[in-house]
CSV table of C-alpha atoms in Angstrom, one decimal:
chain,number,residue,atom,x,y,z
A,8,MET,CA,-15.1,-28.6,4.1
A,9,LYS,CA,-18.2,-26.5,3.2
A,10,LYS,CA,-19.2,-26.5,6.8
A,11,PHE,CA,-15.7,-25.3,7.7
A,12,LEU,CA,-15.9,-22.4,5.1
A,13,PHE,CA,-19.5,-21.6,6.2
A,14,SER,CA,-18.5,-21.2,9.8
A,15,ILE,CA,-15.7,-18.8,8.8
A,16,ILE,CA,-18.2,-16.7,6.8
A,17,ILE,CA,-20.7,-16.7,9.7
A,18,PHE,CA,-17.9,-15.6,12.1
A,19,LEU,CA,-17.0,-12.7,9.8
A,20,SER,CA,-20.5,-11.6,8.8
A,21,ILE,CA,-22.8,-12.3,11.8
A,22,SER,CA,-24.9,-9.4,13.1
A,23,ILE,CA,-24.2,-5.8,12.2
A,24,ASP,CA,-20.6,-5.5,13.2
A,25,ALA,CA,-17.7,-7.9,12.7
A,26,PHE,CA,-13.9,-7.8,13.3
A,27,SER,CA,-11.8,-7.4,10.2
A,28,GLN,CA,-9.1,-9.8,9.1
A,29,PHE,CA,-5.7,-9.5,10.7
A,30,ASP,CA,-3.4,-7.5,8.4
A,31,ALA,CA,-1.5,-9.6,5.9
A,32,GLN,CA,1.5,-11.4,7.4
A,33,PHE,CA,4.6,-11.5,5.1
A,34,THR,CA,7.5,-13.8,5.9
A,35,GLN,CA,9.9,-11.3,4.2
A,36,TYR,CA,8.5,-8.5,6.4
A,37,TRP,CA,11.9,-6.7,6.4
A,38,GLY,CA,11.4,-6.0,2.7
A,39,MET,CA,7.9,-4.6,3.1
A,40,MET,CA,8.3,-2.8,6.4
A,41,SER,CA,6.8,0.4,5.1
A,42,TYR,CA,3.5,-1.5,4.7
A,43,TYR,CA,3.4,-1.9,8.5
A,44,ASN,CA,5.1,1.3,9.5
A,45,PRO,CA,5.0,4.6,7.5
A,46,ALA,CA,8.0,5.9,9.4
A,47,VAL,CA,10.2,3.7,7.2
A,48,ALA,CA,9.5,6.0,4.2
A,49,GLY,CA,12.6,7.8,3.0
A,50,ASN,CA,15.0,6.2,5.6
A,51,SER,CA,17.6,5.5,2.9
A,52,LYS,CA,19.3,7.4,0.1
A,53,TYR,CA,17.3,5.4,-2.5
A,54,LEU,CA,14.1,5.8,-4.4
A,55,ARG,CA,12.6,2.4,-3.6
A,56,VAL,CA,9.7,0.6,-5.3
A,57,ASN,CA,8.7,-2.6,-3.5
A,58,ALA,CA,6.1,-5.2,-4.4
A,59,ALA,CA,5.1,-8.5,-2.8
A,60,THR,CA,2.4,-11.1,-3.2
A,61,LYS,CA,1.3,-14.0,-1.1
A,62,LEU,CA,-0.8,-17.1,-1.9
A,63,GLN,CA,-1.8,-18.5,1.4
A,64,TRP,CA,-2.9,-22.1,2.2
A,65,VAL,CA,-2.6,-23.4,-1.4
A,66,GLY,CA,-4.5,-26.7,-1.8
A,67,LYS,CA,-8.0,-27.8,-1.0
A,68,ILE,CA,-9.2,-24.7,0.8
A,69,LYS,CA,-11.5,-22.7,-1.4
A,70,ASN,CA,-11.1,-18.9,-1.6
A,71,ALA,CA,-8.0,-19.1,0.5
A,72,PRO,CA,-6.4,-15.8,1.4
A,73,ASN,CA,-4.2,-13.9,-1.1
A,74,ALA,CA,-2.5,-10.6,-0.7
A,75,PHE,CA,-0.7,-8.0,-2.9
A,76,VAL,CA,1.3,-5.0,-1.7
A,77,VAL,CA,3.2,-2.3,-3.6
A,78,ASN,CA,4.8,0.8,-2.2
A,79,ALA,CA,7.2,3.5,-3.3
A,80,ASP,CA,9.2,5.9,-1.1
A,81,MET,CA,12.1,8.3,-1.3
A,82,PRO,CA,14.0,10.8,0.9
A,83,LEU,CA,13.3,14.5,0.5
A,84,LYS,CA,15.4,17.4,1.9
A,85,LEU,CA,13.3,20.5,2.6
A,86,PHE,CA,14.2,23.6,4.7
A,87,LYS,CA,17.5,21.9,5.6
A,88,ARG,CA,15.6,19.0,7.2
A,89,GLN,CA,15.4,15.4,6.2
A,90,HIS,CA,11.9,14.0,5.3
A,91,GLY,CA,10.5,10.9,3.7
A,92,ILE,CA,7.5,10.6,1.4
A,93,GLY,CA,5.8,7.5,-0.1
A,94,VAL,CA,2.6,5.9,-1.3
A,95,ALA,CA,1.3,2.4,-0.4
A,96,LEU,CA,-1.3,0.2,-2.0
A,97,PHE,CA,-2.7,-3.1,-0.5
A,98,SER,CA,-5.1,-5.6,-1.9
A,99,GLU,CA,-6.3,-8.8,-0.2
A,100,GLY,CA,-8.8,-11.5,-1.0
A,101,LEU,CA,-10.1,-13.4,2.1
A,102,GLY,CA,-12.9,-15.8,1.3
A,103,LEU,CA,-15.7,-13.7,-0.1
A,104,PHE,CA,-14.2,-10.5,1.3
A,105,ASN,CA,-11.9,-8.2,-0.6
A,106,ASN,CA,-10.0,-5.5,1.1
A,107,VAL,CA,-8.2,-2.6,-0.7
A,108,SER,CA,-6.3,0.3,0.9
A,109,VAL,CA,-4.3,3.2,-0.4
A,110,GLY,CA,-2.4,5.7,1.5
A,111,LEU,CA,0.1,8.6,1.3
A,112,GLN,CA,3.2,8.4,3.6
A,113,TYR,CA,5.2,11.1,5.3
A,114,ALA,CA,8.1,10.8,7.7
A,115,TYR,CA,10.2,13.3,9.6
A,116,ILE,CA,13.7,12.0,10.0
A,117,PHE,CA,16.5,13.2,12.3
A,118,LYS,CA,19.8,12.0,13.7
A,119,LEU,CA,19.9,10.2,17.0
A,120,PHE,CA,23.1,8.7,18.5
A,121,ASP,CA,24.8,6.9,15.7
A,122,GLY,CA,21.7,6.4,13.6
A,123,THR,CA,18.4,8.0,12.6
A,124,LEU,CA,15.0,8.2,14.2
A,125,SER,CA,11.9,8.8,12.1
A,126,ILE,CA,8.3,9.5,12.9
A,127,GLY,CA,5.7,8.8,10.2
A,128,ILE,CA,2.0,9.0,9.4
A,129,GLN,CA,-0.1,7.5,6.6
A,130,PRO,CA,-3.6,8.9,5.9
A,131,GLY,CA,-5.6,6.9,3.4
A,132,LEU,CA,-8.8,5.1,2.4
A,133,PHE,CA,-9.8,1.5,3.2
A,134,ASN,CA,-12.4,-0.2,1.0
A,135,GLN,CA,-14.1,-3.5,1.8
A,136,SER,CA,-16.4,-5.6,-0.3
A,137,PHE,CA,-18.3,-8.8,0.3
A,138,ASP,CA,-19.7,-11.0,-2.5
A,139,GLY,CA,-22.9,-12.4,-1.0
A,140,SER,CA,-24.0,-14.0,-4.3
A,141,LYS,CA,-21.3,-16.7,-3.8
A,142,VAL,CA,-22.4,-17.8,-0.3
A,143,GLU,CA,-22.9,-21.5,0.0
A,144,ILE,CA,-25.0,-22.7,3.0
A,145,PRO,CA,-24.9,-26.5,3.6
A,146,SER,CA,-28.4,-28.0,3.3
A,147,GLU,CA,-27.7,-31.1,5.5
A,148,GLY,CA,-29.6,-31.2,8.8
A,149,GLU,CA,-32.9,-29.8,9.9
A,150,SER,CA,-31.4,-26.8,11.6
A,151,ASN,CA,-29.9,-25.3,8.4
A,152,GLU,CA,-31.8,-22.9,6.3
A,153,SER,CA,-31.3,-21.9,2.7
A,154,ASN,CA,-30.6,-18.3,3.6
A,155,ASP,CA,-29.6,-16.2,6.6
A,156,GLU,CA,-30.6,-12.6,7.2
A,157,ALA,CA,-27.2,-11.9,8.8
A,158,ILE,CA,-25.5,-12.6,5.4
A,159,PRO,CA,-25.9,-10.4,2.3
A,160,THR,CA,-27.1,-12.1,-0.8
A,161,THR,CA,-25.6,-9.6,-3.2
A,162,GLN,CA,-22.2,-7.9,-3.6
A,163,VAL,CA,-21.9,-5.0,-1.2
A,164,GLN,CA,-19.1,-2.7,-0.3
A,165,GLY,CA,-18.1,0.4,1.7
A,166,MET,CA,-15.2,2.8,2.3
A,167,ALA,CA,-13.8,4.7,5.2
A,168,PHE,CA,-10.9,7.0,6.1
A,169,ASP,CA,-7.9,5.3,7.7
A,170,ILE,CA,-4.7,6.3,9.4
A,171,ASN,CA,-1.4,4.4,10.2
A,172,MET,CA,1.4,5.8,12.3
A,173,GLY,CA,4.8,4.7,13.6
A,174,VAL,CA,8.3,5.4,14.8
A,175,TYR,CA,11.4,3.7,13.4
A,176,TYR,CA,15.1,3.7,14.4
A,177,THR,CA,18.0,2.4,12.2
A,178,SER,CA,21.8,2.4,12.4
A,179,SER,CA,24.6,0.5,10.8
A,180,THR,CA,24.0,-2.5,13.0
A,181,LEU,CA,20.5,-2.5,14.3
A,182,TYR,CA,16.9,-1.4,13.5
A,183,GLY,CA,13.6,-1.4,15.3
A,184,GLY,CA,10.2,0.2,15.1
A,185,ILE,CA,6.7,0.4,16.5
A,186,GLY,CA,3.8,0.8,14.1
A,187,VAL,CA,0.0,1.3,14.6
A,188,MET,CA,-2.3,0.3,11.8
A,189,HIS,CA,-5.9,1.5,11.5
A,190,LEU,CA,-5.5,4.0,14.4
A,191,THR,CA,-9.0,5.3,14.0
A,192,GLU,CA,-10.6,1.8,13.8
A,193,PRO,CA,-12.7,2.9,10.8
A,194,SER,CA,-16.2,1.6,10.6
A,195,ILE,CA,-17.4,0.5,7.2
A,196,ARG,CA,-21.1,0.5,6.3
A,197,LEU,CA,-21.6,-2.1,3.5
A,198,VAL,CA,-25.3,-1.4,3.2
A,199,ASP,CA,-28.0,-0.3,5.6
A,200,ARG,CA,-28.1,-3.6,7.6
A,201,TYR,CA,-24.5,-4.8,7.3
A,202,GLY,CA,-21.2,-3.4,8.4
A,203,THR,CA,-17.8,-4.1,9.7
A,204,PHE,CA,-15.0,-2.3,11.4
A,205,VAL,CA,-11.2,-2.6,11.1
A,206,ALA,CA,-9.6,-3.3,14.4
A,207,ARG,CA,-6.6,-1.3,15.4
A,208,SER,CA,-3.4,-3.4,15.3
A,209,TYR,CA,0.1,-2.8,16.7
A,210,ASN,CA,3.4,-4.2,15.5
A,211,LEU,CA,7.0,-4.3,16.8
A,212,THR,CA,10.1,-5.2,14.9
A,213,LEU,CA,13.7,-5.6,16.0
A,214,GLY,CA,16.7,-6.7,14.0
A,215,TYR,CA,20.5,-6.8,14.3
A,216,ASN,CA,23.4,-7.2,11.8
A,217,ILE,CA,26.2,-9.5,13.0
A,218,ARG,CA,29.3,-9.1,10.8
A,219,PHE,CA,32.0,-11.7,11.0
A,220,ASN,CA,35.6,-10.6,10.9
A,221,GLU,CA,37.4,-11.3,7.5
A,222,SER,CA,34.3,-12.9,6.1
A,223,LEU,CA,31.8,-12.1,3.4
A,224,PHE,CA,29.0,-13.6,5.5
A,225,GLU,CA,26.6,-11.6,7.7
A,226,LEU,CA,24.0,-12.9,10.1
A,227,GLN,CA,20.8,-10.9,10.5
A,228,PRO,CA,18.5,-12.2,13.2
A,229,SER,CA,15.2,-10.4,13.7
A,230,THR,CA,11.8,-10.7,15.2
A,231,PHE,CA,8.3,-9.3,14.3
A,232,LEU,CA,5.3,-9.1,16.6
A,233,LYS,CA,1.8,-8.1,15.5
A,234,THR,CA,-1.2,-7.9,17.7
A,235,THR,CA,-4.7,-6.5,18.4
A,236,PHE,CA,-4.4,-7.7,22.0
A,237,GLN,CA,-7.0,-10.3,21.0
A,238,PHE,CA,-4.9,-12.0,18.3
A,239,PHE,CA,-1.1,-12.4,18.2
A,240,ALA,CA,1.3,-13.2,15.4
A,241,TRP,CA,5.0,-13.6,16.4
A,242,ASP,CA,7.9,-14.3,13.9
A,243,VAL,CA,11.5,-15.2,14.8
A,244,GLN,CA,13.9,-15.2,11.9
A,245,ALA,CA,17.5,-15.9,11.1
A,246,LYS,CA,18.8,-14.5,7.8
A,247,LEU,CA,22.3,-15.3,6.4
A,248,VAL,CA,23.7,-12.8,3.8
A,249,TYR,CA,26.7,-13.5,1.5
A,250,ASN,CA,28.6,-10.7,0.0
A,251,LYS,CA,25.6,-8.4,0.3
A,252,MET,CA,24.2,-10.1,-2.8
A,253,PHE,CA,22.7,-13.5,-1.8
A,254,TRP,CA,20.6,-14.5,1.2
A,255,GLY,CA,18.7,-17.3,2.7
A,256,GLY,CA,17.2,-18.2,6.1
A,257,LEU,CA,14.5,-19.7,8.3
A,258,ASN,CA,11.5,-18.2,9.9
A,259,TRP,CA,9.3,-19.5,12.7
A,260,ARG,CA,5.7,-18.2,13.3
A,261,MET,CA,4.1,-19.0,16.6
A,262,ASN,CA,1.4,-21.7,16.3
A,263,GLU,CA,1.3,-21.3,12.6
A,264,SER,CA,4.2,-22.2,10.3
A,265,VAL,CA,7.9,-22.7,9.7
A,266,SER,CA,9.4,-21.0,6.6
A,267,LEU,CA,12.3,-21.2,4.2
A,268,PHE,CA,13.3,-18.1,2.2
A,269,LEU,CA,16.0,-17.1,-0.2
A,270,GLY,CA,16.9,-14.2,-2.5
A,271,ALA,CA,19.4,-12.2,-4.4
A,272,LYS,CA,20.4,-8.7,-5.3
A,273,ILE,CA,21.6,-7.9,-8.8
A,274,LYS,CA,22.5,-4.3,-9.4
A,275,SER,CA,19.4,-2.3,-8.4
A,276,ILE,CA,17.0,-5.2,-8.2
A,277,ARG,CA,16.3,-7.4,-5.2
A,278,ALA,CA,14.1,-10.5,-5.4
A,279,GLY,CA,13.1,-13.1,-2.9
A,280,TYR,CA,10.9,-16.2,-2.5
A,281,ALA,CA,9.5,-17.7,0.7
A,282,TYR,CA,7.7,-21.0,1.4
A,283,ASP,CA,5.6,-21.4,4.6
A,284,LEU,CA,4.8,-24.9,5.8
A,285,PRO,CA,1.8,-24.9,8.2
A,286,THR,CA,2.4,-26.4,11.7
A,287,SER,CA,-1.3,-26.2,12.6
A,288,THR,CA,-4.3,-28.3,11.5
A,289,ILE,CA,-4.4,-26.2,8.3
A,290,LEU,CA,-1.8,-28.7,7.0
A,291,LYS,CA,-4.6,-31.2,6.4
A,292,GLY,CA,-6.1,-29.1,3.7
A,293,SER,CA,-3.1,-27.1,2.4
A,294,SER,CA,0.4,-27.8,1.0
A,295,GLY,CA,1.6,-24.4,2.3
A,296,SER,CA,1.9,-20.8,1.3
A,297,HIS,CA,4.0,-19.1,-1.4
A,298,GLU,CA,5.4,-15.6,-1.3
A,299,LEU,CA,7.3,-13.5,-3.9
A,300,PHE,CA,9.1,-10.2,-3.2
A,301,VAL,CA,10.8,-7.8,-5.6
A,302,SER,CA,12.3,-4.4,-5.1
A,303,TYR,CA,14.0,-1.7,-7.3
A,304,GLU,CA,16.3,0.9,-5.8
A,305,LEU,CA,17.6,4.1,-7.5
A,306,ASP,CA,20.4,5.9,-5.8
A,307,LEU,CA,19.5,9.6,-5.5
A,308,SER,CA,22.6,10.8,-3.7
A,309,ILE,CA,25.3,12.9,-5.6
A,310,PRO,CA,28.9,12.1,-4.6
A,311,LYS,CA,30.7,15.0,-2.9
A,312,GLY,CA,32.7,17.1,-5.4
A,313,SER,CA,30.6,16.0,-8.3
A,314,LYS,CA,29.2,18.7,-10.6
A,315,ASN,CA,26.8,16.2,-12.2
A,316,LYS,CA,28.5,16.6,-15.5
A,317,HIS,CA,29.2,14.0,-18.2
A,318,LYS,CA,31.7,14.0,-21.0
A,319,SER,CA,29.2,12.4,-23.4
A,320,ILE,CA,25.4,11.7,-23.3
A,321,ARG,CA,26.3,8.1,-24.2
A,322,ILE,CA,27.3,7.5,-20.6
A,323,LEU,CA,24.3,9.1,-19.0
């Protein structure tokens, strides 16, 4: 196992430049879509606060990936135009690497056909650190050395400017979007001799709502593709919703996992859980991945004809 982990560290750290980790993959991507596409910001009448965390490959794999995302967004009407604003924070542990990003989101929203189209941008900062003090190099074999000049021996970090962009369309029955993350492919200088860069990635999502006549059930199939054109991640999902309150479904991720997820909405709070079972050789060292999602929504719309008055402060 140490040799396996060591080979991963070498791959990520060797020479002066290295490709960064593929952006975190959430099974409940539909709940965290603004993480992948800033054009989603403000595309509803709600002030939304979303958070999700994922513990990946739980089991024997030391320093397995873990991720945490929180974002908030809301609609904004300015100069008789519809806009969306938001903020997003992402933190990820990947082996001895730790990635943190923060960004501000803006989206311009306008009506198109029977839905809305939005164009969004997210400028921000991306910080990456590497803890070289925890590097373990196997000592077996004559070819192995106790240290390697390509790997830092102390904790190092660097920061760079980053930009995400996207377009997103939604209507009463379907949604779809294209997002570009790390548009500028920021280079991060950890120290004088070591550095990485964050590869640009693209994502595509499509979803459709199938309503059954005289039924409280609704089927929501969707797909999510993420790529750097060197690596691909493709999800196909079927989600069944009952009475707009409870849901469950299955997800298939190409060459990686199958997943079961379920959740519920109670008043203004949504919460969901997903379990990913690996279908690759990772299954030999892991029992699977666990993901939690929670969201709070506050309705900002004022009903027509309302003067926003109350008879008593007790019912505010």
